[in-house]
Each structure stands twice: as C-alpha cells, then as structure tokens.
PDB file of C-alpha atoms in Angstrom:
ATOM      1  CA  UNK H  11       4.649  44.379 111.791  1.00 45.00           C
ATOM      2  CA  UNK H  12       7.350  46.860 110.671  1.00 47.00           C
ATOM      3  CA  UNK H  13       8.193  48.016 107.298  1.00 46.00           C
ATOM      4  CA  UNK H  14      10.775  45.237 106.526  1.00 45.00           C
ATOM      5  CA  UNK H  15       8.741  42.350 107.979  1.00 43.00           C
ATOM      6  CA  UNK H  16       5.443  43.977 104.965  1.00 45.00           C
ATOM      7  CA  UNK H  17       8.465  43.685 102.523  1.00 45.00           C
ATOM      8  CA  UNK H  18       9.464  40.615 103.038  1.00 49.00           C
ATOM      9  CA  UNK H  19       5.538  38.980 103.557  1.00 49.00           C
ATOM     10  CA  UNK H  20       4.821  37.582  99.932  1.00 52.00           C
ATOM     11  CA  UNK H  21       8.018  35.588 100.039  1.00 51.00           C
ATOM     12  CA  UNK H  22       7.946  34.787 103.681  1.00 51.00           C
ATOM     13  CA  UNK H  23       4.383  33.429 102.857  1.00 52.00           C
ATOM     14  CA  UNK H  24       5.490  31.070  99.663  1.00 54.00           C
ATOM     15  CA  UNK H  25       8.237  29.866 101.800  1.00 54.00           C
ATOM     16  CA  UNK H  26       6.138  28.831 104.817  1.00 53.00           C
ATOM     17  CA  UNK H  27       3.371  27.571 102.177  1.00 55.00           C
ATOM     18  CA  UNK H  28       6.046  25.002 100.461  1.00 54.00           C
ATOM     19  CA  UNK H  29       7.405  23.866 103.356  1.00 54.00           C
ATOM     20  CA  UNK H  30       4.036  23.222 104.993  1.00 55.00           C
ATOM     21  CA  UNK H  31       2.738  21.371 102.166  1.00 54.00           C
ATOM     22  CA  UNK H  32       5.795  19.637 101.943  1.00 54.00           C
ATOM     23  CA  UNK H  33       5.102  18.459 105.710  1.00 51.00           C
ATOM     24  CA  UNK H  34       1.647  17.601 104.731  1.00 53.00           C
ATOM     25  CA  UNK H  35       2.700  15.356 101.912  1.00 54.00           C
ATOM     26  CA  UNK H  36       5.181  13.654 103.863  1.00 51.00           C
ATOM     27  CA  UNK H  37       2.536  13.066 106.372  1.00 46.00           C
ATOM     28  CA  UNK H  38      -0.211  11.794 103.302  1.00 50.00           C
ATOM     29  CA  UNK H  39       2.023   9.235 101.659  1.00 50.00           C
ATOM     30  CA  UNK H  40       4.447   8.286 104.477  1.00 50.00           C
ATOM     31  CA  UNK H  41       4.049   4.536 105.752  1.00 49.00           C
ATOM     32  CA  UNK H  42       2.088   4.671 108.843  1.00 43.00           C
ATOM     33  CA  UNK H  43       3.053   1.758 110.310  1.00 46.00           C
ATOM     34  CA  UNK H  44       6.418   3.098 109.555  1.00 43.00           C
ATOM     35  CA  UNK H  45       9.269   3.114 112.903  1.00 39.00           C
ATOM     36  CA  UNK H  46      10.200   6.773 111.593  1.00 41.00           C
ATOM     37  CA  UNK H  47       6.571   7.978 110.703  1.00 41.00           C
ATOM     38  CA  UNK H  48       7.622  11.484 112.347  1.00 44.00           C
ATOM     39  CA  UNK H  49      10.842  11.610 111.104  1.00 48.00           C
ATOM     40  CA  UNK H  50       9.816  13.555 107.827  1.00 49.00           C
ATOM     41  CA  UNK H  51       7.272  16.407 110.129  1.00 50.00           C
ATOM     42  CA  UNK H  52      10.768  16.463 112.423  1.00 58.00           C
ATOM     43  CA  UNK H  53      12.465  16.881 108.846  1.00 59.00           C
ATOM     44  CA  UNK H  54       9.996  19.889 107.529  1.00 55.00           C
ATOM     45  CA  UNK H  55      10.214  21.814 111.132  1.00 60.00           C
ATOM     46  CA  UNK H  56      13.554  22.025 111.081  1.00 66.00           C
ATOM     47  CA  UNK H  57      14.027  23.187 107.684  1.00 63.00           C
ATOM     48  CA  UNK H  58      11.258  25.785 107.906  1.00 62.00           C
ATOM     49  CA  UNK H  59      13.124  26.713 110.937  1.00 66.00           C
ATOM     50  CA  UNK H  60      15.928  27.483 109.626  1.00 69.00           C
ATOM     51  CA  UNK H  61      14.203  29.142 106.067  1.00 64.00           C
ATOM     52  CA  UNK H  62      12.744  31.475 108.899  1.00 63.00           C
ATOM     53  CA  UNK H  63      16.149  32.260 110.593  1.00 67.00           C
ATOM     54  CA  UNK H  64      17.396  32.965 107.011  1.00 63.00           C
ATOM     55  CA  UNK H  65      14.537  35.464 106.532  1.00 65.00           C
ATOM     56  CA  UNK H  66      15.279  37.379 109.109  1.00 69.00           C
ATOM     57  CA  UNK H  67      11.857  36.230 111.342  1.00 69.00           C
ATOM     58  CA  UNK H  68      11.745  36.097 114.635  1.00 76.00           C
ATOM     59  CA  UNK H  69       9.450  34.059 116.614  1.00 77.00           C
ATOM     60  CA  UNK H  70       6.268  36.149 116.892  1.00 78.00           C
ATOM     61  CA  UNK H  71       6.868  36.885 112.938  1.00 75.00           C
ATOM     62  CA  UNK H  72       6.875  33.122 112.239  1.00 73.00           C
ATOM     63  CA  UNK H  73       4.656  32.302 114.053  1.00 78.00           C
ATOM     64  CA  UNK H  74       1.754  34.584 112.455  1.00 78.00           C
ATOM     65  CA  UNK H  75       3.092  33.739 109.223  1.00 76.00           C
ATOM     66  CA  UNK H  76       2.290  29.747 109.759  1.00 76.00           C
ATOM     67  CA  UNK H  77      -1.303  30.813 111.677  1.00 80.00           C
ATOM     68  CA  UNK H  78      -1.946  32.780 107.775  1.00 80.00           C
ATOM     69  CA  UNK H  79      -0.597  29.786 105.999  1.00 77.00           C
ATOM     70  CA  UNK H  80      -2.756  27.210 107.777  1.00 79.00           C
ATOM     71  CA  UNK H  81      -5.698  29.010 107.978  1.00 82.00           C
ATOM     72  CA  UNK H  82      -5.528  29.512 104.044  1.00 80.00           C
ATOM     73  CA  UNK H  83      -4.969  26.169 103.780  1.00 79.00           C
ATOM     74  CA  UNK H  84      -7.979  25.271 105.585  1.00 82.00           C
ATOM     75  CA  UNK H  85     -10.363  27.327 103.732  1.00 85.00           C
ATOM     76  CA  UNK H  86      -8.754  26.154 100.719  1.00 82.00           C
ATOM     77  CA  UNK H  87      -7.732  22.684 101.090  1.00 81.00           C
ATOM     78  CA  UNK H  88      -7.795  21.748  97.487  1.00 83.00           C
ATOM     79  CA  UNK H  89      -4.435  23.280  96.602  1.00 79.00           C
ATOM     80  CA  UNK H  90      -3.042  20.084  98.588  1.00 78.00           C
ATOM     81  CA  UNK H  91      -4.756  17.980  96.011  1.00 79.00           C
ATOM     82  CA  UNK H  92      -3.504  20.580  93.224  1.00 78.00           C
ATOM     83  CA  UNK H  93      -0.106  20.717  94.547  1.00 76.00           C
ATOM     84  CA  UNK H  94       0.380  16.728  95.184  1.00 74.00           C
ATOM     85  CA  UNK H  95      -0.729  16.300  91.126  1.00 68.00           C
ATOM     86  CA  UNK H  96       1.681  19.290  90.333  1.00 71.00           C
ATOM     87  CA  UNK H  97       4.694  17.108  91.764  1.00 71.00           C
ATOM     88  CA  UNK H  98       3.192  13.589  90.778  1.00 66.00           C
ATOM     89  CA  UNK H  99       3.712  15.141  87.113  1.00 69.00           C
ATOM     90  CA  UNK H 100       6.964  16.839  87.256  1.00 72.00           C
ATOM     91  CA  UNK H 101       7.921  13.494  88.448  1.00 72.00           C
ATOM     92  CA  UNK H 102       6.696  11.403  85.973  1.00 70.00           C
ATOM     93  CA  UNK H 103       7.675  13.706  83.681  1.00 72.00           C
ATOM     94  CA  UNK H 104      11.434  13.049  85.401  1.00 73.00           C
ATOM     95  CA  UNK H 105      11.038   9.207  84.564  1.00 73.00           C
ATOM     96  CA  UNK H 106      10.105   9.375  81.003  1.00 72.00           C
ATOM     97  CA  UNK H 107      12.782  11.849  80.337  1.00 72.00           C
ATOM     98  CA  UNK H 108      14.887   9.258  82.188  1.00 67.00           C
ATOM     99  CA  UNK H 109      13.824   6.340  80.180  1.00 69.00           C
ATOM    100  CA  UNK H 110      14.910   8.568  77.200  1.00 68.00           C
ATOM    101  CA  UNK H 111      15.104   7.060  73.532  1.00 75.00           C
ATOM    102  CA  UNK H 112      14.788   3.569  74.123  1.00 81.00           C
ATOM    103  CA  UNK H 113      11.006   3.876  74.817  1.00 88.00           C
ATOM    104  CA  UNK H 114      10.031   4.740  71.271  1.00 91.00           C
ATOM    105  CA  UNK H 115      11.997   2.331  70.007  1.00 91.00           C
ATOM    106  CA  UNK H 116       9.684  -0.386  69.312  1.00 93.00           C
ATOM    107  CA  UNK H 117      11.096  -3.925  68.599  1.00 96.00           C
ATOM    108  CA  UNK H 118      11.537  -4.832  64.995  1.00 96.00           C
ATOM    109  CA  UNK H 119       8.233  -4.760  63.399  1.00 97.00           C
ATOM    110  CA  UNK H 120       6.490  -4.486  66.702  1.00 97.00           C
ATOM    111  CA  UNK H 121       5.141  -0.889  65.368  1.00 97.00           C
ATOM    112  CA  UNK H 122       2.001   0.436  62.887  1.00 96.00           C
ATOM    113  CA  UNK H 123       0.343   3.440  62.020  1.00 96.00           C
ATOM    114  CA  UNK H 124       2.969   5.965  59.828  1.00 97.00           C
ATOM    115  CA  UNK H 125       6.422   5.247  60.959  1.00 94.00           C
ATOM    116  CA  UNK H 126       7.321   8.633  60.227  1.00 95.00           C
ATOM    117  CA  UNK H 127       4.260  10.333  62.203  1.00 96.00           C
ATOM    118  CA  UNK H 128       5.420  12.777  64.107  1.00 96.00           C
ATOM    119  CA  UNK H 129       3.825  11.715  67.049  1.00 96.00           C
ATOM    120  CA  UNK H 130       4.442   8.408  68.378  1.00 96.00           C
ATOM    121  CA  UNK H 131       1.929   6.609  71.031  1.00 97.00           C
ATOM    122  CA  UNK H 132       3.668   3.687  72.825  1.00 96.00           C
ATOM    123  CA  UNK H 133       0.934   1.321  74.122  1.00 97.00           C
ATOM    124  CA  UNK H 134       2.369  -0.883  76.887  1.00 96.00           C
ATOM    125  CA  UNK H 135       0.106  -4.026  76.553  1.00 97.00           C
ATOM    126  CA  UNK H 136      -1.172  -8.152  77.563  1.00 97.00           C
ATOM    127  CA  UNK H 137      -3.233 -10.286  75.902  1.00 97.00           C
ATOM    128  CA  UNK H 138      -4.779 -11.145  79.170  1.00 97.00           C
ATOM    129  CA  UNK H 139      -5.863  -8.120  79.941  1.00 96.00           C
ATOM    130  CA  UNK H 140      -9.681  -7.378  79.264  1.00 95.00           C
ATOM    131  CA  UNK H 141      -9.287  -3.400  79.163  1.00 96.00           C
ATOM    132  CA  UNK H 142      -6.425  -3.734  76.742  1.00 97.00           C
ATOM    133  CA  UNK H 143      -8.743  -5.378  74.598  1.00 97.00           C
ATOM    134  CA  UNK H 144     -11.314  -3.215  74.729  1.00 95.00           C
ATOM    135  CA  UNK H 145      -8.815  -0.465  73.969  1.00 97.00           C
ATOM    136  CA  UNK H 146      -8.127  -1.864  70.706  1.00 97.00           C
ATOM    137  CA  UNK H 147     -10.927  -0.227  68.448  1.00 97.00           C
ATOM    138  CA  UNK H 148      -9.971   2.930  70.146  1.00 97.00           C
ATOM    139  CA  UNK H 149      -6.562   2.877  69.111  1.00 97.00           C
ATOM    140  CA  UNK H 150      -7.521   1.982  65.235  1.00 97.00           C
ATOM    141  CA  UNK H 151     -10.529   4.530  65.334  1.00 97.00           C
ATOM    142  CA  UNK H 152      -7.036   6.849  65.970  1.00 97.00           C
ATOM    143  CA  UNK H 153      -5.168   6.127  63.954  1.00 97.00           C
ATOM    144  CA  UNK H 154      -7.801   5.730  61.157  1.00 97.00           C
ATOM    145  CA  UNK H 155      -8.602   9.376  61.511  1.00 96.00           C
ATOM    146  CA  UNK H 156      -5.037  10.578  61.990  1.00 96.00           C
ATOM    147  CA  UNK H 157      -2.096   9.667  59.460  1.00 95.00           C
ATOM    148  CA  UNK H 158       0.571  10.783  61.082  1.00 97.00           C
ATOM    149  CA  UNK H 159       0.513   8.753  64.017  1.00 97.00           C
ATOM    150  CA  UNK H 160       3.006   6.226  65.044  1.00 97.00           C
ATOM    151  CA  UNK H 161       2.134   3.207  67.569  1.00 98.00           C
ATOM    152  CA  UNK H 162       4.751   1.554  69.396  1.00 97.00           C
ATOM    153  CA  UNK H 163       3.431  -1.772  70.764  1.00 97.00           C
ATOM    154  CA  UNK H 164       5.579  -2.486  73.907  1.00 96.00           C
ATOM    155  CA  UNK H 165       4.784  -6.521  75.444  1.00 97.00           C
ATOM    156  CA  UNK H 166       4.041  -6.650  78.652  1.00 97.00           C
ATOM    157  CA  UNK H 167       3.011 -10.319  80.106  1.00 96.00           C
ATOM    158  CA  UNK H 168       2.336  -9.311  83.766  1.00 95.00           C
ATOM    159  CA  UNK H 169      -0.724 -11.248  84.416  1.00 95.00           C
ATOM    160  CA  UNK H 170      -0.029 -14.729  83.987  1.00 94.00           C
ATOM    161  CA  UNK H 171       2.105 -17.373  82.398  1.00 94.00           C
ATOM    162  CA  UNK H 172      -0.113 -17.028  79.299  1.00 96.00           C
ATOM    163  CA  UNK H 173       0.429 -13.685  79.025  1.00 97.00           C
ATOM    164  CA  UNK H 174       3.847 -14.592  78.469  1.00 97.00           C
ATOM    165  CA  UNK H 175       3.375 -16.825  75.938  1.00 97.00           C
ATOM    166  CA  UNK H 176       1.122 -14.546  73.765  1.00 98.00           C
ATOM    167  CA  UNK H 177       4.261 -12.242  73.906  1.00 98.00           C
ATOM    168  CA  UNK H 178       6.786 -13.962  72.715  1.00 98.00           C
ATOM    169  CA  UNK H 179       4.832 -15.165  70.110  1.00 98.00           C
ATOM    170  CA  UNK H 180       3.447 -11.356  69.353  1.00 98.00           C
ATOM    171  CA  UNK H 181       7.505 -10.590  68.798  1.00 98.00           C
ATOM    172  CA  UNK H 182       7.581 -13.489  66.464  1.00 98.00           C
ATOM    173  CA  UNK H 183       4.996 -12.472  64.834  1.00 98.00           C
ATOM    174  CA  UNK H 184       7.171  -8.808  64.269  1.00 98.00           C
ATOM    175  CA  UNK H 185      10.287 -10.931  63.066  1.00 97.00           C
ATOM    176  CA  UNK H 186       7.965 -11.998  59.997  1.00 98.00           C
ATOM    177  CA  UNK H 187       6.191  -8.921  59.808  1.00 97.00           C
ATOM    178  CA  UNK H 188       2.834  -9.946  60.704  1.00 98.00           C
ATOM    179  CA  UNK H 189       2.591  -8.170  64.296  1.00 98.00           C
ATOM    180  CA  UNK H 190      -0.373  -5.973  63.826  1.00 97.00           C
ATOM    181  CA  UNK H 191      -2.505  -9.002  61.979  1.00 98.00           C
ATOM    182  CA  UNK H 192      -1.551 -11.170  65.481  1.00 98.00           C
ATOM    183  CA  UNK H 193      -2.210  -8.415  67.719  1.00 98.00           C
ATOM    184  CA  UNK H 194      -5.496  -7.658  66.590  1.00 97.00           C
ATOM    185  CA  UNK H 195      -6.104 -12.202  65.895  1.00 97.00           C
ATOM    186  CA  UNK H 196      -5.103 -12.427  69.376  1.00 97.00           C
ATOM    187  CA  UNK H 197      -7.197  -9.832  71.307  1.00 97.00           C
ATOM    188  CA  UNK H 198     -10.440 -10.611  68.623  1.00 95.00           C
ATOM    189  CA  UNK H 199     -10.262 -14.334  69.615  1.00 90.00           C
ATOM    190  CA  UNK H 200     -10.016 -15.749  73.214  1.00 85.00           C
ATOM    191  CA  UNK H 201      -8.187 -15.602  76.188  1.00 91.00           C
ATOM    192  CA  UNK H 202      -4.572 -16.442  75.418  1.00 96.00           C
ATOM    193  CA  UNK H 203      -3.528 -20.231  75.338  1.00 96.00           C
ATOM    194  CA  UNK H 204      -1.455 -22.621  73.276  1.00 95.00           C
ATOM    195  CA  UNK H 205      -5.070 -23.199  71.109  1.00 96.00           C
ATOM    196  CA  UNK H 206      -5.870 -19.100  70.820  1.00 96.00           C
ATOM    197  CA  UNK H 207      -2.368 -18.251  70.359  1.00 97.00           C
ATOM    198  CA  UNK H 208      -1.841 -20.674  67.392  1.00 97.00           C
ATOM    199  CA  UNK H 209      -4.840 -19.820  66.415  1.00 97.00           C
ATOM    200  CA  UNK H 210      -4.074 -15.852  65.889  1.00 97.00           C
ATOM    201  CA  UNK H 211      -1.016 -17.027  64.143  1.00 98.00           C
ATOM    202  CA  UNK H 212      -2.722 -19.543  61.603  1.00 97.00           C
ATOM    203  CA  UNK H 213      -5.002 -15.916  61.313  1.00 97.00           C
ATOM    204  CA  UNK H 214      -2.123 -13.843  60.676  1.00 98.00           C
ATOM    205  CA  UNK H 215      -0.914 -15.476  58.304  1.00 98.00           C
ATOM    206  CA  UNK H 216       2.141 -16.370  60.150  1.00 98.00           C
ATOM    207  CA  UNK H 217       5.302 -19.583  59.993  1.00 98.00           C
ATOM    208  CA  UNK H 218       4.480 -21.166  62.861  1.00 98.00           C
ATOM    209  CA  UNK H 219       7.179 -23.134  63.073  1.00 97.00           C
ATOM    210  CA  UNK H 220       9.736 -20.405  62.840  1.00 98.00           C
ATOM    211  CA  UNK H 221       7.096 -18.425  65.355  1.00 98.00           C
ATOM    212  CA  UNK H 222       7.619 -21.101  67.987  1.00 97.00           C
ATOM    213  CA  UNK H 223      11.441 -21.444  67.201  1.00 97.00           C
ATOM    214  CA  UNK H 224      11.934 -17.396  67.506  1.00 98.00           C
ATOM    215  CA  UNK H 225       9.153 -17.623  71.167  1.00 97.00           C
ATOM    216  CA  UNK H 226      12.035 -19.202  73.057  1.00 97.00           C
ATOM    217  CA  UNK H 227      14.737 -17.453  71.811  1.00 97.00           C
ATOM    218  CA  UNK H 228      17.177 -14.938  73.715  1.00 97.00           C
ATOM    219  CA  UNK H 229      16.022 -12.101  71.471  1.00 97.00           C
ATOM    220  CA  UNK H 230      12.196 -12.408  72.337  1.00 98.00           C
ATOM    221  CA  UNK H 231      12.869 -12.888  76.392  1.00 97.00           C
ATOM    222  CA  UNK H 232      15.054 -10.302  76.324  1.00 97.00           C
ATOM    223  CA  UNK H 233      12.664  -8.006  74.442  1.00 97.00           C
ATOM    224  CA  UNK H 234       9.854  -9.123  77.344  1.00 97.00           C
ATOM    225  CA  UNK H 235      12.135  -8.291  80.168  1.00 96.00           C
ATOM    226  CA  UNK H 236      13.606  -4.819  79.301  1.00 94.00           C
ATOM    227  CA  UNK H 237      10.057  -3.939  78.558  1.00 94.00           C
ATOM    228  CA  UNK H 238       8.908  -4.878  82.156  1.00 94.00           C
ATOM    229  CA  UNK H 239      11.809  -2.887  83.505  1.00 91.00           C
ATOM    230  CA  UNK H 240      11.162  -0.088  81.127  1.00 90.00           C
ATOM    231  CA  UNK H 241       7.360  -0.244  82.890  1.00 88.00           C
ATOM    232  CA  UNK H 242       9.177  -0.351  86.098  1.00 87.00           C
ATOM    233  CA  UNK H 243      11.415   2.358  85.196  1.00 85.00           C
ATOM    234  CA  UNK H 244       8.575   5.092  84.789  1.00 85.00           C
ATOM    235  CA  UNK H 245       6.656   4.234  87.022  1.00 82.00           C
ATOM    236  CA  UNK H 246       3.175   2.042  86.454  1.00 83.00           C
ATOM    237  CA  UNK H 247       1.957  -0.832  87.161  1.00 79.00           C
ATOM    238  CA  UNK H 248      -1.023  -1.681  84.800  1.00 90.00           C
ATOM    239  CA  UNK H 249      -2.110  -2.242  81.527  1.00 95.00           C
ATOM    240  CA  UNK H 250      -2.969  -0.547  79.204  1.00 97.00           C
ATOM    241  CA  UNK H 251      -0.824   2.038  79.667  1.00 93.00           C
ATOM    242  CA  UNK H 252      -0.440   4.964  76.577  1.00 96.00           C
ATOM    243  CA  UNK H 253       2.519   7.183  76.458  1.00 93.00           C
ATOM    244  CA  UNK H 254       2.476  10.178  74.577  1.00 94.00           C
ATOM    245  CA  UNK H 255       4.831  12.893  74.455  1.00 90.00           C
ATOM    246  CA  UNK H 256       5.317  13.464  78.313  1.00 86.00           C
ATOM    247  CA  UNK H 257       1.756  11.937  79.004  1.00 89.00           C
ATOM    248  CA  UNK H 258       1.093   8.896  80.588  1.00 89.00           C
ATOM    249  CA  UNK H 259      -2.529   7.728  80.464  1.00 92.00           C
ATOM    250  CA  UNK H 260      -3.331   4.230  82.364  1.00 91.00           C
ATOM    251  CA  UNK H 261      -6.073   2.421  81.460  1.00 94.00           C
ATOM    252  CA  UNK H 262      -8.999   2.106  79.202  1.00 95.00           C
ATOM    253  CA  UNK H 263      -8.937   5.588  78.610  1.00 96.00           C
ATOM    254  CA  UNK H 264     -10.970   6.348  75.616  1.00 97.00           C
ATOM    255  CA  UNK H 265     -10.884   7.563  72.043  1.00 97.00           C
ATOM    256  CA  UNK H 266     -11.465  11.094  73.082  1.00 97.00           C
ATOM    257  CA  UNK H 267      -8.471  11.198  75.725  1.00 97.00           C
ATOM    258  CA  UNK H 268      -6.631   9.508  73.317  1.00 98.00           C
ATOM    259  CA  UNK H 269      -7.029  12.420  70.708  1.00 97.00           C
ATOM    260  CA  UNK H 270      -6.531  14.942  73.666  1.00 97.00           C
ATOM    261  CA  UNK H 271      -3.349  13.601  74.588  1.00 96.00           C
ATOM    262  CA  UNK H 272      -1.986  13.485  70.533  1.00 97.00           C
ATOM    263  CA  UNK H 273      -2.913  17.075  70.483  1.00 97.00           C
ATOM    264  CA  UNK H 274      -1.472  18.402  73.536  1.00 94.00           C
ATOM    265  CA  UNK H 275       1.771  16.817  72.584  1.00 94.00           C
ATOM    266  CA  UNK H 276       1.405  18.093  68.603  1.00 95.00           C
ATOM    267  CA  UNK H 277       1.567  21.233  70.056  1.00 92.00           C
ATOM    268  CA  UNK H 278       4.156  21.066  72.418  1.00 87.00           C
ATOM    269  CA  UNK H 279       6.430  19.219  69.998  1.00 72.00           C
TER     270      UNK H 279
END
C-alpha cells in the first residue's frame, strides 16, 4: 500500500468494522422467514460501498481492508456479542430518556421508602407473579439498609384477570394511604382473588367499601393502562422489572444487584 492508503488505515478499518457488524446484526435479529431477509446485507454493501468511495479506496484497497476486518472478527468473535449489548443499552437508555418524568411519578400514595431519597427505584410489578413476590424481602432488605431510597410501585396486571383486580385495588389502597401495608398483605398471602384480595385489605387496615368503589373508577383504570404503555414504551415485557437511574434490571434480580444498580446511579447522579 502507498503512503496515503497507511494514513488513512485506522479509520478505513473502524469504518469497514461498523459497517460489517452492522451487516452482521441485521443478519442476527432480522426475521428469517422474512420476504426481504437480504434486504438489510443489500442495505450494509451498499453503504460500505459508498463509505469506501468516500475514502478514497479502490477495489484492491477495500477489499484487503474487509479480508483484515473479518479475519479479526473471526478470531475475536466476542466483540459481536460486546457490540450488540453496547447498542441494546444506548437504546434502552433512548427509551427511558423518552419516557422522561412521568416514570418516577408514582400514583398518589403508590410510593415508600424516603420520598426525598435521592435515588428513586421504580418497581414495575403483579400480584400474580411468583418472582415479584419473591423480590419483595429484597426490596425491604434495601431499603432497610439505605434511607435515602425512594420506591415507586408502578401496577402492572399482565398475567391474568386477577392480576387486574389486585391492581386496582393496590391503587385504592394508595387513595387511603395504606399501599405499602396491601402490597406486602397481598404478596404474603395467596394468589390474588376476590377472597386474598379482601383479605390483604381487611390486613391493611383498609375501607373496603370505598376500596371497591375507587377499583372501578376512571382514575384507577387509567392509572393501570398508562402504566402498561409506559412498560411498552421502554421496552420489556416481564415482571419484575427495577428501574434505576438509566438501568433496567428484569427479573428476580437479587439484593446484591439491587445495591449495585443504586450505586452506579448515586454516582452518576
């Protein structure tokens, strides 16, 4: 190669290696039963094409410049894996950012820990759901050892009709102040029906005629569906699902991951 072709190498070399990644993803997560499954490789040529025109490569330039890129990629093919969690972030990271204040702002009551904490975990949840339960002690252990945390409890019914029900009575139970005593009656007791749920209200301490009243009101489905399409918004599909700072951690994660996650987002914040 000449002098300007060694000059121009490093950058020549990110180029190719983005667009050929780029390619590969397309490839990875592309439907394969899909009419147009080539239509994205077709896509990537053409644009590394013309990124190699723009360099000033010519054919036999390019062309040893993709034989470097592939055969790195080869030997190293966990930088696809790297790369694809890279973008999955920045992405999610997109969505939450997106979803902006409205997903720390917790329903009326629908909130414990210090309400001033200056970190806020929002806990998208359903009674039904056997790993949100188990999640439970984790998320007291937290906030027993932490003061200034803030939990957001966001109601998610997605699992059945139940599920549903146990909501709208868990935002009733928030009108009267009394959330936190139903959340923890509810996932202590059994699986949510018109006999647990009454029963972690009696428990609570709650009306339960005013409960019931407030369950079928405009207010409390409303609540229900703007969290689902807040859920929808950013991106997951299960529960539980923790968001902290511009972390999202799905599932039963732990206490420890838990802690990890307040941390990392104390000290970006």
């Amino acid at each position: 190669m000449n002098n300007q072709m060694t000059t121009r190498t490093p950058l020549i070399l990110i180029l190719a290696a983005t667009l050929l990644l780029a390619a590969i993803g397309a490839y990875l997560f592309w439907p394969k039963d899909s009419m147009s499954v080539q239509e994205p490789a077709g896509a990537a040529a053409e644009e590394a094409a013309t990124a190699a025109a723009a360099a000033g490569m010519n054919a036999d330039d390019r062309k040893a410049t993709e034989a470097i890129v592939r055969a790195y990629i080869l030997e190293n093919p966990e930088i696809i894996t790297e790369a694809i969690g890279v973008l999955q972030k920045r992405e999610a990271t997109q969505r939450l950012s997106a979803a902006g204040a409205k997903l720390t702002e917790p329903f009326p009551g629908a909130e414990f820990g210090n309400p001033n904490g200056d970190v806020t975990l929002v806990e998208f949840t359903d009674y039904n759901c056997g790993f949100c339960r188990s999640s439970v002690a984790d998320v007291q252990k937290l906030i027993d050892s932490d003061s200034n945390i803030r939990v957001v409890i966001r109601e998610v019914p997605i699992l059945s009709a139940t599920s549903r029900d146990a909501a709208l009575w868990a935002l009733a139970a928030a009108k009267q102040g009394k959330h936190k005593a139903f959340h923890d009656a509810m996932f202590s007791g059994g699986r949510p029906d018109a006999q647990s749920i009454r029963a972690a209200a009696s428990k609570a301490g709650m009306n339960l005629a005013a409960a019931e009243k407030f369950a079928r009101s405009r207010e409390a489905i409303a609540e229900v569906e703007s969290n689902i399409a807040i859920m929808q918004q950013v991106g997951f599909g299960g529960t539980p699902t923790f968001i902290i700072g511009d972390q999202i951690l799905e599932g039963a994660v732990g206490l420890d991951a838990l802690k990890a996650a307040v941390a990392k987002a104390r000290k970006a914040g």
